[in-house]
Amino acid sequence: MNAYNKFAKIYDTLIYEDIDYLSWSKFILDKYNSFNNEKDDYLDIGCGTGNLAINIVPFFNNNWCVDLSEDMLIMAENKFRGKKLKAKFVRQDMRALNLNRKFDLITCSMDCTNYLTEDGDLVKFFTCIRNHLKDQGLFVFDINSQYKLENILANNTFTYNEEDIVYIWENTLEGNLLEMYLTFFIKDGDLYDRFDEVHLERIYREDEIAKALEDSGLSIASKLDNYTDSSVKTTTERITYFVRKNFSRGEW
């Protein structure tokens, strides 16, 4: 899970071309507001540079952002300060989350869950979520689907070529693990600075996710295609889960 170090400095430049964080945030808040008016405590796990949280934080009284990368947390904190927004930024492993408080809303976006690659990691993470979720709270997370990892990313090479940033992204699938080897060239004056990062994502089938949630005392309230109201299809690339505890099927 040790990634996003030097990558943190160029993350926003790359990610904003593909991800509409404002739309995601609005969708999450609309779902949350449909059954809960409490807006005391919000937690974003795997917050990165704060792109999702920065749109949700203004609606809650107490806000926490957690990430394993210190570089990402520094960038997120600077971004929040520039917007005059307040949150506590904590460096923790999502598998051993320990904040000693419970939250109304917890989010974990951008396939952070796929980065849990060891057997048992998923239940550890979901158990931490249950321990930090209020009884009427909502947990929202997404995963890169089995279809995406096997049929789109696996054993493929992608390139990005702009004046200031060039990268080569090579993927290799072995069993249920996708290794992503990224080589970056960042312009610095007349020269380019090179650095490499290796990211590892695990394929999680939908039945595995459901079983791990059940074993952790959580229930799926809704499972959707990305951050839309569309149902999950065989070709869905990002699956978004809305999860609660003490949930009965007729509530939502």
Coordinates of C-alpha atoms in Angstrom, one line a residue:
M1 CA 0.0 0.0 0.0
N2 CA 3.1 2.3 -0.1
A3 CA 2.3 4.4 -3.1
Y4 CA 1.4 8.0 -4.0
N5 CA 4.7 9.6 -2.9
K6 CA 6.1 11.8 -5.7
F7 CA 2.9 11.1 -7.6
A8 CA 1.1 13.3 -5.1
K9 CA 2.6 16.5 -6.7
I10 CA 1.0 15.8 -10.1
Y11 CA -2.1 13.8 -9.0
D12 CA -4.6 16.6 -9.4
T13 CA -3.3 17.5 -12.9
L14 CA -4.0 14.0 -14.1
I15 CA -7.1 13.0 -12.2
Y16 CA -9.3 16.0 -12.9
E17 CA -9.3 15.0 -16.6
D18 CA -11.3 11.8 -15.8
I19 CA -13.1 12.4 -12.5
D20 CA -16.0 14.7 -11.7
Y21 CA -15.6 15.0 -7.9
L22 CA -18.3 17.7 -7.6
S23 CA -20.8 15.3 -9.2
W24 CA -19.7 12.4 -7.0
S25 CA -20.0 14.6 -3.9
K26 CA -23.5 15.8 -4.8
F27 CA -24.7 12.3 -5.5
I28 CA -23.3 11.0 -2.1
L29 CA -24.9 13.9 -0.2
D30 CA -28.3 13.5 -2.0
K31 CA -28.3 9.8 -0.9
Y32 CA -27.3 10.6 2.6
N33 CA -29.9 13.4 2.9
S34 CA -32.6 11.1 1.8
F35 CA -32.7 9.4 5.2
N36 CA -30.5 11.3 7.7
N37 CA -30.5 14.9 8.7
E38 CA -27.6 14.7 11.1
K39 CA -24.5 16.4 9.9
D40 CA -22.1 16.4 12.9
D41 CA -19.2 14.1 11.9
Y42 CA -17.7 13.2 8.5
L43 CA -14.7 11.0 7.7
D44 CA -13.0 10.5 4.3
I45 CA -10.6 7.5 4.1
G46 CA -7.9 7.5 1.5
C47 CA -8.6 11.2 1.1
G48 CA -5.7 11.8 -1.3
T49 CA -5.4 15.5 -2.0
G50 CA -8.9 16.1 -0.6
N51 CA -10.7 16.3 -3.9
L52 CA -13.9 14.5 -2.7
A53 CA -13.9 15.7 0.9
I54 CA -13.5 19.4 0.0
N55 CA -17.0 19.3 -1.5
I56 CA -18.6 17.5 1.5
V57 CA -16.8 19.1 4.4
P58 CA -18.7 22.4 4.3
F59 CA -21.9 20.5 5.2
F60 CA -20.6 18.9 8.4
N61 CA -19.5 20.3 11.7
N62 CA -16.5 18.0 12.4
N63 CA -14.4 16.6 9.6
W64 CA -11.6 14.1 9.5
C65 CA -9.4 13.1 6.5
V66 CA -7.2 9.9 6.6
D67 CA -4.6 8.7 4.2
L68 CA -1.5 6.5 4.3
S69 CA 0.5 9.0 2.2
E70 CA 2.0 11.9 4.1
D71 CA 2.6 13.8 0.9
M72 CA -1.1 13.5 -0.1
L73 CA -2.2 14.7 3.4
I74 CA 0.1 17.8 3.2
M75 CA -1.4 18.7 -0.2
A76 CA -4.9 18.2 1.1
E77 CA -4.3 20.3 4.2
N78 CA -2.9 23.1 2.1
K79 CA -5.9 22.9 -0.3
F80 CA -8.3 23.1 2.6
R81 CA -6.5 26.0 4.2
G82 CA -6.7 27.9 0.9
K83 CA -10.5 27.4 0.9
K84 CA -10.7 28.3 4.6
L85 CA -12.1 24.9 5.5
K86 CA -11.2 22.9 8.6
A87 CA -10.5 19.2 9.0
K88 CA -8.3 17.0 11.0
F89 CA -5.7 15.3 8.8
V90 CA -4.5 11.9 10.1
R91 CA -2.0 9.5 8.7
Q92 CA -3.3 5.9 9.4
D93 CA -3.6 2.6 7.7
M94 CA -7.3 2.0 6.8
R95 CA -7.0 -1.6 8.0
A96 CA -6.2 -0.4 11.5
L97 CA -8.3 2.7 11.7
N98 CA -8.5 4.1 15.2
L99 CA -9.9 7.6 15.7
N100 CA -11.9 7.0 18.9
R101 CA -15.1 8.5 17.6
K102 CA -18.1 7.6 15.4
F103 CA -19.3 9.3 12.2
D104 CA -22.5 10.1 10.4
L105 CA -20.9 9.7 7.0
I106 CA -17.8 7.9 5.9
T107 CA -16.5 7.9 2.4
C108 CA -13.7 5.9 0.6
S109 CA -13.5 6.7 -3.1
M110 CA -11.2 6.2 -6.1
D111 CA -10.9 2.4 -5.6
C112 CA -8.9 2.6 -2.4
T113 CA -10.5 -0.7 -1.3
N114 CA -8.8 -2.5 -4.3
Y115 CA -5.4 -1.6 -2.6
L116 CA -6.2 -4.0 0.2
T117 CA -4.4 -6.9 -1.3
E118 CA -3.8 -9.4 1.5
D119 CA -6.3 -12.1 2.6
G120 CA -8.3 -10.8 5.5
D121 CA -7.7 -7.1 4.7
L122 CA -11.2 -6.5 3.6
V123 CA -12.8 -7.8 6.8
K124 CA -10.3 -5.8 8.9
F125 CA -11.2 -2.6 7.0
F126 CA -14.9 -3.2 7.1
T127 CA -14.8 -4.0 10.8
C128 CA -13.0 -0.7 11.4
I129 CA -15.7 1.0 9.5
R130 CA -18.4 -0.6 11.6
N131 CA -16.7 0.5 14.8
H132 CA -16.5 4.1 13.5
L133 CA -20.0 4.3 12.0
K134 CA -23.0 5.7 14.0
D135 CA -26.1 3.5 14.1
Q136 CA -27.9 5.6 11.5
G137 CA -24.7 6.4 9.6
L138 CA -23.8 5.8 5.9
F139 CA -20.6 4.3 4.5
V140 CA -19.9 5.0 0.8
F141 CA -17.1 3.3 -1.1
D142 CA -16.3 2.3 -4.6
I143 CA -14.2 -0.4 -6.3
N144 CA -12.7 -1.0 -9.7
S145 CA -14.8 -3.9 -10.9
Q146 CA -13.5 -7.4 -11.8
Y147 CA -14.5 -6.6 -15.4
K148 CA -12.4 -3.4 -15.5
L149 CA -9.3 -5.0 -14.0
E150 CA -9.4 -8.1 -16.1
N151 CA -10.6 -6.7 -19.4
I152 CA -9.5 -3.1 -19.6
L153 CA -6.5 -2.6 -17.4
A154 CA -4.9 -6.1 -17.3
N155 CA -1.8 -6.7 -19.5
N156 CA -2.2 -3.3 -21.2
T157 CA 0.0 -0.3 -21.6
F158 CA -1.2 3.3 -21.5
T159 CA 0.6 6.5 -22.2
Y160 CA 0.1 10.2 -21.5
N161 CA 2.0 12.8 -23.3
E162 CA 1.8 16.5 -22.6
E163 CA 4.4 19.3 -22.6
D164 CA 5.1 19.2 -18.8
I165 CA 4.1 15.6 -17.9
V166 CA 4.8 12.3 -19.7
Y167 CA 4.0 8.9 -18.3
I168 CA 4.0 5.2 -19.3
W169 CA 1.6 2.9 -17.4
E170 CA 2.2 -0.8 -17.8
N171 CA -0.1 -3.4 -16.2
T172 CA 0.4 -7.1 -15.5
L173 CA -2.3 -9.4 -14.0
E174 CA -1.3 -12.4 -12.0
G175 CA -4.1 -14.3 -10.4
N176 CA -6.3 -11.7 -8.7
L177 CA -3.6 -9.1 -8.4
L178 CA -2.9 -6.3 -10.9
E179 CA 0.5 -4.7 -10.8
M180 CA 0.7 -1.3 -12.3
Y181 CA 4.1 0.0 -13.1
L182 CA 4.2 3.8 -13.8
T183 CA 7.2 5.7 -15.1
F184 CA 6.8 9.5 -15.0
F185 CA 8.8 12.3 -16.7
I186 CA 8.1 15.7 -15.2
K187 CA 9.5 18.8 -16.9
D188 CA 11.9 20.8 -14.8
G189 CA 13.3 23.7 -16.8
D190 CA 14.9 22.3 -19.9
L191 CA 15.1 18.8 -18.5
Y192 CA 12.7 16.0 -17.3
D193 CA 12.8 14.5 -13.9
R194 CA 12.0 10.8 -13.9
F195 CA 10.5 8.7 -11.1
D196 CA 8.8 5.4 -10.9
E197 CA 5.9 4.0 -8.8
V198 CA 4.4 0.6 -8.4
H199 CA 0.7 0.2 -7.5
L200 CA -1.0 -3.1 -6.7
E201 CA -4.8 -3.6 -6.9
R202 CA -6.7 -6.7 -6.0
I203 CA -9.7 -8.0 -7.9
Y204 CA -12.7 -8.4 -5.5
R205 CA -15.8 -10.2 -6.8
E206 CA -19.2 -8.8 -5.8
D207 CA -19.9 -11.9 -3.7
E208 CA -16.6 -11.4 -1.9
I209 CA -17.5 -7.8 -1.0
A210 CA -21.0 -8.9 0.2
K211 CA -19.6 -11.7 2.4
A212 CA -16.9 -9.4 3.9
L213 CA -19.5 -6.8 4.7
E214 CA -21.8 -9.3 6.3
D215 CA -19.0 -10.8 8.3
S216 CA -18.2 -7.3 9.6
G217 CA -21.8 -6.6 10.7
L218 CA -22.6 -4.3 7.7
S219 CA -25.4 -4.4 5.1
I220 CA -25.5 -3.2 1.5
A221 CA -28.3 -0.6 1.2
S222 CA -27.6 0.1 -2.5
K223 CA -25.0 -1.0 -5.2
L224 CA -24.8 1.2 -8.3
D225 CA -22.9 1.8 -11.5
N226 CA -20.4 4.4 -10.6
Y227 CA -21.9 7.4 -8.9
T228 CA -25.2 7.2 -10.8
D229 CA -28.6 5.7 -10.2
S230 CA -28.0 3.0 -12.8
S231 CA -27.8 -0.6 -11.8
V232 CA -24.6 -2.6 -11.9
K233 CA -24.0 -4.3 -15.3
T234 CA -21.5 -6.9 -16.4
T235 CA -19.5 -4.1 -18.1
T236 CA -19.7 -1.7 -15.1
E237 CA -16.2 -0.4 -14.4
R238 CA -16.6 1.2 -11.1
I239 CA -19.1 -0.2 -8.5
T240 CA -20.3 2.2 -5.8
Y241 CA -21.6 0.7 -2.5
F242 CA -23.9 2.5 0.0
V243 CA -23.6 0.6 3.3
R244 CA -25.2 0.8 6.6
K245 CA -25.4 -1.1 9.9
N246 CA -28.6 -2.2 11.6
F247 CA -30.2 -1.9 8.2
S248 CA -33.4 -3.6 7.2
R249 CA -34.2 -4.0 3.5
G250 CA -37.4 -2.0 3.7
E251 CA -35.8 1.2 5.0
W252 CA -34.3 2.5 1.8

